[in-house]
CSV table of C-alpha atoms in Angstrom, one decimal:
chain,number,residue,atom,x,y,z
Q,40,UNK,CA,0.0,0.0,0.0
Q,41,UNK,CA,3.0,2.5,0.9
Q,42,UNK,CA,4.0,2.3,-2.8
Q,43,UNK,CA,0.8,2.7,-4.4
Q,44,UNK,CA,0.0,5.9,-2.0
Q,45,UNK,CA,3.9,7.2,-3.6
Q,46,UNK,CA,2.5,6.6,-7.0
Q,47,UNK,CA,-0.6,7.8,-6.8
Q,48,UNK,CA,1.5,11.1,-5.3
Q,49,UNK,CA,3.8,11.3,-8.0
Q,50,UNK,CA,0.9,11.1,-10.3
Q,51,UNK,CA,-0.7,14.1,-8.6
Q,52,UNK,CA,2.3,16.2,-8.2
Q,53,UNK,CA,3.2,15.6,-12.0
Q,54,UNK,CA,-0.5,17.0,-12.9
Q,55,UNK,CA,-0.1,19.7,-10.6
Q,56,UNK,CA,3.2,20.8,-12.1
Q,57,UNK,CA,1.9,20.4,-15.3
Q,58,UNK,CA,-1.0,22.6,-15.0
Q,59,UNK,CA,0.8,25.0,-12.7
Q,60,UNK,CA,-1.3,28.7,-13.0
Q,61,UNK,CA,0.0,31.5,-13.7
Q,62,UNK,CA,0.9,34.6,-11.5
Q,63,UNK,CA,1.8,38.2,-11.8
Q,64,UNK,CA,5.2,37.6,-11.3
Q,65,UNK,CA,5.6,35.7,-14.6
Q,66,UNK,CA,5.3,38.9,-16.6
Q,67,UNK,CA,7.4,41.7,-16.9
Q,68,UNK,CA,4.8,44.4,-16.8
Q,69,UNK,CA,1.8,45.2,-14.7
Q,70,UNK,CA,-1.0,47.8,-14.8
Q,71,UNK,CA,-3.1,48.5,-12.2
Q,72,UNK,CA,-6.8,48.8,-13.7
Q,73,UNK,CA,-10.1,50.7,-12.3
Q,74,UNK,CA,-13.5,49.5,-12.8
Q,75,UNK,CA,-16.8,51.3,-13.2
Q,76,UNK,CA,-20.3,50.5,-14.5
Q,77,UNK,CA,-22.3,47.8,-14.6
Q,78,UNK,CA,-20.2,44.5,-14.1
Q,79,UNK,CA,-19.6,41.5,-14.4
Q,80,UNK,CA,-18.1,42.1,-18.0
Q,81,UNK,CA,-15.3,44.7,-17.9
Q,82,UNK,CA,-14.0,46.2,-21.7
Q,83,UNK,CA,-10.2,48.3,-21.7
Q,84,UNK,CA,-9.2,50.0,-24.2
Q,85,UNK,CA,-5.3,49.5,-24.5
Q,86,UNK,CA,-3.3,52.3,-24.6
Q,87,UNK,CA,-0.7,51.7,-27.6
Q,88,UNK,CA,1.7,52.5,-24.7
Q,89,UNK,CA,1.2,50.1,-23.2
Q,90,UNK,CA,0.4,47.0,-26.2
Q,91,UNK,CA,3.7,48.2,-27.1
Q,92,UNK,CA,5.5,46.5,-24.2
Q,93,UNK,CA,4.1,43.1,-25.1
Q,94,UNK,CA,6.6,40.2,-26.0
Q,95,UNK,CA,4.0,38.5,-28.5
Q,96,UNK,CA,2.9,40.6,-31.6
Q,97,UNK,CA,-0.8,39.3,-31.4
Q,98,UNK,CA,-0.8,40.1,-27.7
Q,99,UNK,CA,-0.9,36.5,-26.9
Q,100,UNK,CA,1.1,37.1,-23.4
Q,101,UNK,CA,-1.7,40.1,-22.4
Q,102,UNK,CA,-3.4,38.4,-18.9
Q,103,UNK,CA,-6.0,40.1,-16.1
Q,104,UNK,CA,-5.3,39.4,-12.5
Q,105,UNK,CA,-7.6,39.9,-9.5
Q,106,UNK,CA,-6.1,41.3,-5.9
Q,107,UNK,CA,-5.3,37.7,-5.0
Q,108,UNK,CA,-3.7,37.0,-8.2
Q,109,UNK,CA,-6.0,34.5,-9.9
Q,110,UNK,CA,-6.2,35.2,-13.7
Q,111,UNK,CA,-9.2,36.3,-15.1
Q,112,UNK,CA,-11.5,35.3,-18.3
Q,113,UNK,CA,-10.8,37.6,-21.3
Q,114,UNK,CA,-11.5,38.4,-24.7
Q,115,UNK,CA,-9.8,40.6,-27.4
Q,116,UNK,CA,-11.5,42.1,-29.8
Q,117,UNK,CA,-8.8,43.9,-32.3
Q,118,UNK,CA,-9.9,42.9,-36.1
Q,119,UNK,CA,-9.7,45.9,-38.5
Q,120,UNK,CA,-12.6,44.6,-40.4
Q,121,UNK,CA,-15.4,42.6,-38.6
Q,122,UNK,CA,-17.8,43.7,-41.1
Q,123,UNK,CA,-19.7,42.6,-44.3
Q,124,UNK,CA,-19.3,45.3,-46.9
Q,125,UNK,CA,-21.2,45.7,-50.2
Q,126,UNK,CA,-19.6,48.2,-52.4
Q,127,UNK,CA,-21.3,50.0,-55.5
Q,128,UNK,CA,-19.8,52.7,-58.3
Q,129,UNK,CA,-22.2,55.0,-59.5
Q,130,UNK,CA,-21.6,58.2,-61.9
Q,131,UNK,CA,-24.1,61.0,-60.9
Q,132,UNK,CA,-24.5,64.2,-62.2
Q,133,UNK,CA,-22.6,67.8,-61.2
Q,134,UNK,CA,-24.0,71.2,-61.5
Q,135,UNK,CA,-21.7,73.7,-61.9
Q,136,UNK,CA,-21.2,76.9,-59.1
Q,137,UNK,CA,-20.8,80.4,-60.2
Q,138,UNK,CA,-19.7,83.1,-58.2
Q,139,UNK,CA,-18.6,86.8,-58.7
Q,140,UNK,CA,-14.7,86.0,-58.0
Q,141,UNK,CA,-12.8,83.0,-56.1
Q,142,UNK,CA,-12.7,85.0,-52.8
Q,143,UNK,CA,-16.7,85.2,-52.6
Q,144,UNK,CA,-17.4,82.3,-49.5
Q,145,UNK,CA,-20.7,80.6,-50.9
Q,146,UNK,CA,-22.0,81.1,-54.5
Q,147,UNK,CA,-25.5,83.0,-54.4
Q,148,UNK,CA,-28.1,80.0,-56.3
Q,149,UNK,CA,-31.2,78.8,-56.8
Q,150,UNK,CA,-31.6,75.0,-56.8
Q,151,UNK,CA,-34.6,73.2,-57.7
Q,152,UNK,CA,-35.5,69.6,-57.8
Q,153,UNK,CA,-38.1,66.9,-58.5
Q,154,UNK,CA,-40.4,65.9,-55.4
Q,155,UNK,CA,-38.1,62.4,-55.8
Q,156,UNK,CA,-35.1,64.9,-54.7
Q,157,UNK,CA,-33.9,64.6,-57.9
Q,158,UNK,CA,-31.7,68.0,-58.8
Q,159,UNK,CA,-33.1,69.6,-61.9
Q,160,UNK,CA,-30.9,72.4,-62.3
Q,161,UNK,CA,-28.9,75.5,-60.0
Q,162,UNK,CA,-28.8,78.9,-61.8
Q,163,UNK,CA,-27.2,82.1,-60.7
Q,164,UNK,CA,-29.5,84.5,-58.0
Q,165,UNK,CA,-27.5,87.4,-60.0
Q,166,UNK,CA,-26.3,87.9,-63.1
Q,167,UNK,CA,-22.8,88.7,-61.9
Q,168,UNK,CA,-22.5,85.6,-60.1
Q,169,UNK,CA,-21.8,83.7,-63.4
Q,170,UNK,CA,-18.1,85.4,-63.9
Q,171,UNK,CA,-16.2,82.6,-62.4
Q,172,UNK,CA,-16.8,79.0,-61.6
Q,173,UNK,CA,-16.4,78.1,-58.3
Q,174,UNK,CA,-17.6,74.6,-57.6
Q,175,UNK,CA,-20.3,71.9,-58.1
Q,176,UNK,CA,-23.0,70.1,-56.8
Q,177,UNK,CA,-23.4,66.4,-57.3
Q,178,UNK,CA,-26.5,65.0,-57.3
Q,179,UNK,CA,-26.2,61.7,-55.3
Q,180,UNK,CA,-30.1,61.4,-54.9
Q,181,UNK,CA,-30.5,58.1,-56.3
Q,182,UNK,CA,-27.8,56.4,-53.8
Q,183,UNK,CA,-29.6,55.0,-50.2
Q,184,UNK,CA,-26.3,53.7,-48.7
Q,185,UNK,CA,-23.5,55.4,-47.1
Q,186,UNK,CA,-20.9,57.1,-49.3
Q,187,UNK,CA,-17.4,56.3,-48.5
Q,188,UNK,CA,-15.3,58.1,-51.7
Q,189,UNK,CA,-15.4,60.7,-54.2
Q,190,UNK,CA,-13.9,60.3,-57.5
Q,191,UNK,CA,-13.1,63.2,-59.4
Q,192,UNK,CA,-12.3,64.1,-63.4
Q,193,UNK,CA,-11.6,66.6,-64.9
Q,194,UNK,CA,-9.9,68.7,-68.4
Q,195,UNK,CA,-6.2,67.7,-68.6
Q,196,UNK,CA,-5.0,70.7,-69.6
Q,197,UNK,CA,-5.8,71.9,-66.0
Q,198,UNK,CA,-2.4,70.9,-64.0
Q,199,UNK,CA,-1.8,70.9,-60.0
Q,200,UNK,CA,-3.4,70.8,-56.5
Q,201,UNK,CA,-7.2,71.0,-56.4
Q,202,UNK,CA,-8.4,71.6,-53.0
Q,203,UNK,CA,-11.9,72.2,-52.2
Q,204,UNK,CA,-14.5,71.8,-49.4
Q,205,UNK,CA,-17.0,69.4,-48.9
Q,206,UNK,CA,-20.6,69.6,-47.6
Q,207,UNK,CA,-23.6,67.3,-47.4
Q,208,UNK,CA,-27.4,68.4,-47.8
Q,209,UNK,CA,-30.3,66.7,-48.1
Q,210,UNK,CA,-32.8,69.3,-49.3
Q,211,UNK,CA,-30.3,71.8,-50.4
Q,212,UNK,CA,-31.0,74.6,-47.6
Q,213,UNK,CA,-28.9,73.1,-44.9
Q,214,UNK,CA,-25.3,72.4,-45.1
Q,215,UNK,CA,-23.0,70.0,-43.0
Q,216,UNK,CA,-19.2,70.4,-43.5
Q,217,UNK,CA,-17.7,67.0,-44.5
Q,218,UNK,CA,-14.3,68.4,-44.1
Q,219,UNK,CA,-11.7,68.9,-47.3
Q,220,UNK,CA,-10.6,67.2,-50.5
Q,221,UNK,CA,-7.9,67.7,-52.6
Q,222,UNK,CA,-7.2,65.8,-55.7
Q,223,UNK,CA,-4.1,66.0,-58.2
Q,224,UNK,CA,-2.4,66.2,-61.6
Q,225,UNK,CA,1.6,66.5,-61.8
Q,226,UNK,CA,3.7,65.8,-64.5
Q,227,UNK,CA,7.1,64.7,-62.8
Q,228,UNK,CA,10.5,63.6,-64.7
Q,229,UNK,CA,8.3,62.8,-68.0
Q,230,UNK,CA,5.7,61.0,-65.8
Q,231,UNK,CA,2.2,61.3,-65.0
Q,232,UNK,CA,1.2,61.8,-61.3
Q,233,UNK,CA,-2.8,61.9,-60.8
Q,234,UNK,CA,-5.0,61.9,-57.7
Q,235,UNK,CA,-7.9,61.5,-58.1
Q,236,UNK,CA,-9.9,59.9,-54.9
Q,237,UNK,CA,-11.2,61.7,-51.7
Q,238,UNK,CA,-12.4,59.7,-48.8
Q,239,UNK,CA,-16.0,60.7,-47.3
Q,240,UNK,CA,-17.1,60.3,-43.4
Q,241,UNK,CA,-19.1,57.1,-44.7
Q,242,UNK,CA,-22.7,59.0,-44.0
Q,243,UNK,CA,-25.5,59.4,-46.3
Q,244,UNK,CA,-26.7,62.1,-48.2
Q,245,UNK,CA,-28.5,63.6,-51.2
Q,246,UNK,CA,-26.5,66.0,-52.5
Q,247,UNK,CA,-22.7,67.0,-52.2
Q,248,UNK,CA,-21.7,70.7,-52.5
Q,249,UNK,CA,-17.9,70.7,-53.4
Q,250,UNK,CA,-16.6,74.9,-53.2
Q,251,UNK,CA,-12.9,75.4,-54.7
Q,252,UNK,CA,-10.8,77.9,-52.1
Q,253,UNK,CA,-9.4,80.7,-53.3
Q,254,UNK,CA,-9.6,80.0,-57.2
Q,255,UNK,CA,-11.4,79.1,-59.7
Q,256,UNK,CA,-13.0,75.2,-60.4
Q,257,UNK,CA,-11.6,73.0,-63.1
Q,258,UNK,CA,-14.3,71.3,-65.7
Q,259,UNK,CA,-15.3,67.9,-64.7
Q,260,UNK,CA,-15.4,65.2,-67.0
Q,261,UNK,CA,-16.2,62.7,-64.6
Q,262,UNK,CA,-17.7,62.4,-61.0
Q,263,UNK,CA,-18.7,59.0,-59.0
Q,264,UNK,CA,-19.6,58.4,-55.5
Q,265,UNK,CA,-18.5,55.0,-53.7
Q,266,UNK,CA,-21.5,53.8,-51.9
Q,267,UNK,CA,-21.3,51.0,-49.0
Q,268,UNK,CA,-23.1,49.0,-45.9
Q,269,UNK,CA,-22.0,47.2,-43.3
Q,270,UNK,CA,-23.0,45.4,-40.6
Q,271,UNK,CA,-20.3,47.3,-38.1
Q,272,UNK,CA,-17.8,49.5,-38.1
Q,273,UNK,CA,-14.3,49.0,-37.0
Q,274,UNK,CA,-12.3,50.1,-34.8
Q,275,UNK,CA,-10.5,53.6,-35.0
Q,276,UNK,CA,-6.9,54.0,-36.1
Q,277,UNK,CA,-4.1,54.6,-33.0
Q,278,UNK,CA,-1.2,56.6,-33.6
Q,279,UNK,CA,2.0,56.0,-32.2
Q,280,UNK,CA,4.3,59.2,-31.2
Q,281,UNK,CA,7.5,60.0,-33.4
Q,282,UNK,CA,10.0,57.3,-34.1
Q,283,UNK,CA,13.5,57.7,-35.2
Q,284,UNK,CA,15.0,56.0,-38.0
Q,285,UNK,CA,18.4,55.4,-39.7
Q,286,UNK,CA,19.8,56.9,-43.1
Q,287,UNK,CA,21.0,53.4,-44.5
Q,288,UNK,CA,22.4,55.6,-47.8
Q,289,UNK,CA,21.1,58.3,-50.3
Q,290,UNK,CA,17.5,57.9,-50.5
Q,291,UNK,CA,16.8,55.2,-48.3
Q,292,UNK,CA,16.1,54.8,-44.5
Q,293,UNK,CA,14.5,52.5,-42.2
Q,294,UNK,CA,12.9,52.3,-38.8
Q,295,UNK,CA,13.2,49.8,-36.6
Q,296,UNK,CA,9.5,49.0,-34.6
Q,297,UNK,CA,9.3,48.5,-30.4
Q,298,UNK,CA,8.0,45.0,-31.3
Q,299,UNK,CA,6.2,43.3,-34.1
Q,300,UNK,CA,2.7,45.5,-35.6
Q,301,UNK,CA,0.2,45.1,-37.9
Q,302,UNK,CA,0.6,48.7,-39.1
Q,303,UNK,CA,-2.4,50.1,-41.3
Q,304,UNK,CA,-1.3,53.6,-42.0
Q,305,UNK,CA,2.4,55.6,-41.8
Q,306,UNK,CA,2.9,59.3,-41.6
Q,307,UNK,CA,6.2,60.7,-42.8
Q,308,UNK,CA,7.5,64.1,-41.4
Q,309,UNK,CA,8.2,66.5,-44.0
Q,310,UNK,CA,9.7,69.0,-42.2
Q,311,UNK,CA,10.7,71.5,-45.6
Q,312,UNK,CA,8.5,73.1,-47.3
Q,313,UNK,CA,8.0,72.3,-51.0
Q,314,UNK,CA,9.1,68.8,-50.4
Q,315,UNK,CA,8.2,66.1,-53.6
Q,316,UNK,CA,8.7,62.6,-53.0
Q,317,UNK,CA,7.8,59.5,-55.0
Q,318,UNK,CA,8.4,56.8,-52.4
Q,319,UNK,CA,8.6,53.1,-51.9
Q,320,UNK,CA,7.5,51.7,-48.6
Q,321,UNK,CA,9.2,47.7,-47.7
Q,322,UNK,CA,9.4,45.8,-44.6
Q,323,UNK,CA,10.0,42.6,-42.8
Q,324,UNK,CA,9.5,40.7,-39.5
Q,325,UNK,CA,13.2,40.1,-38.9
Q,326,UNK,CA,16.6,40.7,-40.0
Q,327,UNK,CA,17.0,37.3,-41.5
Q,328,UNK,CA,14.3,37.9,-43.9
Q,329,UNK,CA,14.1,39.6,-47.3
Q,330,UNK,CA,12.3,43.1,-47.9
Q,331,UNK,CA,8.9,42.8,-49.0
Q,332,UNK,CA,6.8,45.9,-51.0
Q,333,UNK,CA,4.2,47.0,-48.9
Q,334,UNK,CA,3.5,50.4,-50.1
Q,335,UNK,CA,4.5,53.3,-52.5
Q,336,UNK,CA,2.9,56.5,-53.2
Q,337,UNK,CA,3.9,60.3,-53.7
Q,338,UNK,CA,4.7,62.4,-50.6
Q,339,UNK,CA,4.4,66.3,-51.0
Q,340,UNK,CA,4.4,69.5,-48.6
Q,341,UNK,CA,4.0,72.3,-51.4
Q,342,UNK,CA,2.8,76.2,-51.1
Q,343,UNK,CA,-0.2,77.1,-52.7
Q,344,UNK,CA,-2.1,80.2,-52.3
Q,345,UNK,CA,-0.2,81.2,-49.2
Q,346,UNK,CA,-0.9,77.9,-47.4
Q,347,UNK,CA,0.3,74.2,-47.1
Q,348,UNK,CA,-0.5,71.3,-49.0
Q,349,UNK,CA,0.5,68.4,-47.0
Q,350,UNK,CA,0.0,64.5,-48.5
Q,351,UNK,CA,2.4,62.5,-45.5
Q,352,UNK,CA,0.4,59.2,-45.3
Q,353,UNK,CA,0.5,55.7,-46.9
Q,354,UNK,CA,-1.8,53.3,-46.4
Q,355,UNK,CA,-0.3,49.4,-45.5
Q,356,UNK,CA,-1.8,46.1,-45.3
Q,357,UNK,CA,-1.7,45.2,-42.3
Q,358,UNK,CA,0.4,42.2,-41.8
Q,359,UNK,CA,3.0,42.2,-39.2
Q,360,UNK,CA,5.8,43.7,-39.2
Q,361,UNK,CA,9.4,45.1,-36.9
Q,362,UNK,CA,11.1,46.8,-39.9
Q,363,UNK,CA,10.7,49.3,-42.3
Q,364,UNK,CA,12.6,51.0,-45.2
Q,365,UNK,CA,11.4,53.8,-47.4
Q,366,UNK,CA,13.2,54.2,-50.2
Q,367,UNK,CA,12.7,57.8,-52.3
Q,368,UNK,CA,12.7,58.9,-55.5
Q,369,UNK,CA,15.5,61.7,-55.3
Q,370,UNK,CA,15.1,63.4,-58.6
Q,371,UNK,CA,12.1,65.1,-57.2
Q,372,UNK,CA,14.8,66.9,-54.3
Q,373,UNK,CA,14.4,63.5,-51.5
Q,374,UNK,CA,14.0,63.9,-47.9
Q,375,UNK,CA,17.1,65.4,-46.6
Q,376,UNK,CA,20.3,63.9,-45.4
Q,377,UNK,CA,18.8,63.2,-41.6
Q,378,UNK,CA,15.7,60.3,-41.6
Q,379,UNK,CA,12.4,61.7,-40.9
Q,380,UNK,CA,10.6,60.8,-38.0
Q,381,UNK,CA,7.6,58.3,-38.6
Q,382,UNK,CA,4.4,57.6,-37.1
Q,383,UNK,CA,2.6,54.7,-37.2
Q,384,UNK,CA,-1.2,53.7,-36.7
Q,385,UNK,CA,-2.4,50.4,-35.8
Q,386,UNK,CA,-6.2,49.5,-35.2
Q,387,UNK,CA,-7.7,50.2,-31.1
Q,388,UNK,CA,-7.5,46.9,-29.4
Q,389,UNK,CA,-10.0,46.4,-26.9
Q,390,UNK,CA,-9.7,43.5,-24.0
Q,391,UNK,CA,-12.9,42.8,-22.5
Q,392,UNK,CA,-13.0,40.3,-18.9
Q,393,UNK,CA,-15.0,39.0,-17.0
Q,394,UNK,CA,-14.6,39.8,-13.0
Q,395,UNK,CA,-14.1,37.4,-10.5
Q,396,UNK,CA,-12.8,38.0,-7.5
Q,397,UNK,CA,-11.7,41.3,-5.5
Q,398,UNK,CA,-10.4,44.7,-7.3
Q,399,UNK,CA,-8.0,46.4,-7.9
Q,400,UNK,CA,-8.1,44.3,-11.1
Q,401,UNK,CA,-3.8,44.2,-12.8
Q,402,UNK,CA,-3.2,44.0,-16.2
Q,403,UNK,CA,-0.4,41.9,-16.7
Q,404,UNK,CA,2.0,41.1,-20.1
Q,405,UNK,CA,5.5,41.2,-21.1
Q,406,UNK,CA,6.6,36.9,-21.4
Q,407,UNK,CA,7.3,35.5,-24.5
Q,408,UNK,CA,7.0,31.9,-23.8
Q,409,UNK,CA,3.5,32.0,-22.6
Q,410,UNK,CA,0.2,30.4,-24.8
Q,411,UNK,CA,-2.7,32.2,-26.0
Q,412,UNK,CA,-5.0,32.3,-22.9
Q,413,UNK,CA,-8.4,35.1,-24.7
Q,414,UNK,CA,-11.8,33.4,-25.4
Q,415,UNK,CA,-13.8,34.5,-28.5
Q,416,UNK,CA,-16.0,37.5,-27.6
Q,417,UNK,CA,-19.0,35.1,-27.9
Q,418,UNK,CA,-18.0,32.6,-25.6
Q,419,UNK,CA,-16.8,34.9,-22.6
Q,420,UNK,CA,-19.9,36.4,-22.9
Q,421,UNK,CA,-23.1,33.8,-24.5
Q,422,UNK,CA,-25.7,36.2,-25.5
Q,423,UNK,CA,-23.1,38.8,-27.0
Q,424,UNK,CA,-23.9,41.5,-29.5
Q,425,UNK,CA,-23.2,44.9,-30.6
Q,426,UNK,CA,-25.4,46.5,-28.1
Q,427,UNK,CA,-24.5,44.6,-25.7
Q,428,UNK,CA,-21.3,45.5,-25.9
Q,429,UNK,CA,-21.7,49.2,-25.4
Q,430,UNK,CA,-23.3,48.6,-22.7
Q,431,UNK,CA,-20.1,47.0,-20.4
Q,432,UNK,CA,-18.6,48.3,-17.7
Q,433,UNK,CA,-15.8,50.6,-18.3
Q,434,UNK,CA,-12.2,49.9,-17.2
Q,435,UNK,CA,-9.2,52.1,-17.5
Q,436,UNK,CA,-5.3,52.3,-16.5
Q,437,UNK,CA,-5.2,53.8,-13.1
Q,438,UNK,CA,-1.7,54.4,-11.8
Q,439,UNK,CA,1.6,54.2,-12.9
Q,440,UNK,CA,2.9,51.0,-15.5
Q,441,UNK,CA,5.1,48.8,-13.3
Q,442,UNK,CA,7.9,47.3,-14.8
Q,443,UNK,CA,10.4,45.0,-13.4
Q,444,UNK,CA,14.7,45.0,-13.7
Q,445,UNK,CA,16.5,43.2,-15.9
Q,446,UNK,CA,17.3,40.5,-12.8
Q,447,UNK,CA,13.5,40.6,-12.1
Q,448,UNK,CA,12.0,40.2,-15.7
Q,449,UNK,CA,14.4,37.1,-16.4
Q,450,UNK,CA,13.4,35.9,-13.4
Q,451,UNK,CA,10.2,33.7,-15.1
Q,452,UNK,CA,12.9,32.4,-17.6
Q,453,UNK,CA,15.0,30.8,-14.8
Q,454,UNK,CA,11.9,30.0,-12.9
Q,455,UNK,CA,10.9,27.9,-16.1
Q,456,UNK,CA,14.4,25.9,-16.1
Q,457,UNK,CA,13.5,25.5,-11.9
Q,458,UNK,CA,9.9,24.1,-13.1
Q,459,UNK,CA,11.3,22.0,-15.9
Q,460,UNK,CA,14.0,19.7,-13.4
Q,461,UNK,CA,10.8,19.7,-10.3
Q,462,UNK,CA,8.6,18.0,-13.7
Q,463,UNK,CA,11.1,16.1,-14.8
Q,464,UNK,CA,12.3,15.3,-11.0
Q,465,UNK,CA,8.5,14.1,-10.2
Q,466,UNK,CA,8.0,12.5,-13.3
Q,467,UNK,CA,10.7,9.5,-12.5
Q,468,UNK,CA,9.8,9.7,-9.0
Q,469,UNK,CA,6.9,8.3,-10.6
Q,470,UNK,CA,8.4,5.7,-12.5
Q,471,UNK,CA,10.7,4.5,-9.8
Q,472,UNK,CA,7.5,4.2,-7.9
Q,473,UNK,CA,5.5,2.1,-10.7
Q,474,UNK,CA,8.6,0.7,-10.9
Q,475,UNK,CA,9.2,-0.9,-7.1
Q,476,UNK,CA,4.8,-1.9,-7.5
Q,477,UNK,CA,6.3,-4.1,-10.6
Q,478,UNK,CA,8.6,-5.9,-9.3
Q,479,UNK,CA,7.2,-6.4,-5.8
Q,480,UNK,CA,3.7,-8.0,-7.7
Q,481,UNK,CA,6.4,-10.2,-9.4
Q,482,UNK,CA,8.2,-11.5,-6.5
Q,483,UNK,CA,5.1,-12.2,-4.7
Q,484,UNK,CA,4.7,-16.4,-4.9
Q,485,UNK,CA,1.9,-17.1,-6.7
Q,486,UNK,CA,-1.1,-18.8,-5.0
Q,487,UNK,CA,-0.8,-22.6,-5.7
Q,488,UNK,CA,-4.1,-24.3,-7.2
């Protein structure tokens, strides 16, 4: 019986080491958390900050902790497109904007249309008004679903910037600013550079009145409206502060990321005025591997009537990356001999979990040996939806980030070795103790018939 009670111990320490739980102390950063609103469910939005100091690029070592240390359920919810999308092209009609000269604000009209809100036709509320053409008015009537982008045309002999406002109406009294546009056409070093698209705030709306500033409105040839639906929206765009990067030679710099990022947008500093820049964008998840295109695009900060015009961003993909390297066109005068800062965006991350236990709640990462731990939104939380969702409790970073030494952070790394010899230790404890059961059963005589 002794034996069998040291195997059946083995067996249980070996389980227990196996299945050991994990602690604060195995992660090289904590964050103390707050909690208000209704509960159980708590959602925190990460601070890039603070997502920054993870060891795992999908956030896989991120963990919650109660007062007493025992881990909490989670869920993140980080996808830059959780949505179905249906996308339509239509051309729509423009109605051209006259006004006495460019500085006049708003053209003095008339507009009238159908009882279908169809536009029938804007004419001048003064003769003089027809002197110069200052803008248009498209006519996106027959389109139910959110617009997303303007695309613009127009005569080829007119070259350079094109920068106009935009404002939505639906019965062409009252006006809501949509913000700017500005669209393109640049002949650089016997090529062809054209803009042509403008992103919209993704609302509806009949009509679209664009108003050229301070000069006079090019003849379209072509105008179209991208409509779409979705079922949700996703999350905003996070912006990192400045990063310094490294002149590798003439025309080409890199970065070098705090840790692996699924970047969706960069912004390059152009800190001198009438700055031209064809670029190429590239990056990589390690020094070992090759350069792979992820971007290119044309960079400009150029004077026009007495004011800026600033194109910095490119979009990216989104796959994850720890390097970059932007190499420019330099014919067009490059970026100077230092390398500009950059910015990066990455989608909002939000962690959602549910609370058991006593606050103050930590929020725990920095390991990079430790698995995946986050449930799917719809299992940490069975009848989940979108509303639902706005209606959690709020949680938020409440003190100062905590972060251990150098000796204290590679503590969890020698701990491992420690756990590894106590498992292994255990483990032929156990077998020595099957073992000894074996060969006592066969020296035991055998019952005679």
């Amino acid at each position: 019986m002794g034996k069998l009670s040291l195997s059946g111990l083995a067996l249980w320490l070996l389980c227990s080491a196996a299945y050991a739980q994990e602690t604060p102390a195995d992660f090289a950063v904590q964050v103390p958390l707050a909690v208000s609103g209704a509960g159980p469910w708590y959602r925190l939005e990460l601070p890039l900050a603070v997502q920054l100091r993870a060891r795992q690029a999908d956030l896989s070592d991120v963990r919650v902790f109660s007062a007493a240390g025992e881990a909490q359920a989670y869920a993140l919810s980080r996808q830059p497109a959780q949505r179905s999308e249906s996308r339509h092209v239509a051309d729509v009609k423009w109605f051209p904007l006259y006004a006495a000269d460019t500085h006049e604000a708003l053209p003095g009209v008339v507009m009238k249309s159908t009882s279908e809100g169809t536009l029938l036709e804007i004419r001048p509320s003064t003769p003089q008004a027809q002197q110069v053409l200052r803008g248009w008015v498209l006519d996106a009537s027959a389109i139910k679903a959110p617009l997303q982008q303007l695309s613009l045309d127009w005569s080829r002999e007119q070259e350079g910037f094109q920068r106009f406002s935009i404002e939505a109406s639906d019965d062409l009294q009252h006006w809501t600013p949509w913000g700017d546009g500005q669209v393109a056409r640049l002949s650089f070093a016997d090529e062809r550079v054209e803009q042509h698209d403008v992103n919209l705030p993704g609302r509806s709306a009949r009509y679209l009145r664009l108003v050229w500033q301070g000069q006079a409105a090019p003849q379209l040839t072509s105008a179209k409206l991208v409509s779409a639906t979705s079922s949700s929206l996703p999350m905003p765009l996070v912006w990192s502060q400045p990063l310094a990067g490294t002149r590798l030679k003439a025309g080409e710099y890199s970065w070098q990321l705090p840790t692996g990022l699924n970047i969706e947008r960069l912004r390059v500093a152009l800190n001198q005025p009438n700055t031209l820049a064809p670029v190429t964008l590239s990056g990589r998840r390690d020094s070992q591997q090759a350069w792979q295109p992820l971007s290119n695009g044309l960079l400009y900060r150029l004077a026009q009537n007495g004011q800026d015009v600033v194109q910095d961003e490119l979009p990216l993909p989104g796959q994850v990356v720890t390097e970059l390297k932007l190499q420019v066109d330099e014919r067009g005068g490059g970026l100077g001999v230092e390398a500009p800062a950059l910015r990066f965006a990455v989608r909002a991350t939000q962690l959602v979990f549910l609370a058991r236990g006593e606050p103050p709640f930590t929020l725990a990462l920095g390991n990079a040996s430790v698995k995946a731990a986050n449930l799917p939104l719809t299992t940490l939380i069975p009848d989940y939806s979108a509303e639902r969702f706005k209606t959690l409790g709020q949680a938020k970073v409440a003190g100062e980030v905590v972060v251990k030494t150098a000796a204290v952070a590679a503590a969890p790394e020698a701990g491992a070795d420690w756990k590894k010899l106590g498992l292994w230790a255990v483990l032929l404890l156990g077998v020595a103790a099957l073992g000894g059961m074996a060969y006592s059963l066969l020296r035991k005589p055998q019952a005679k018939p």
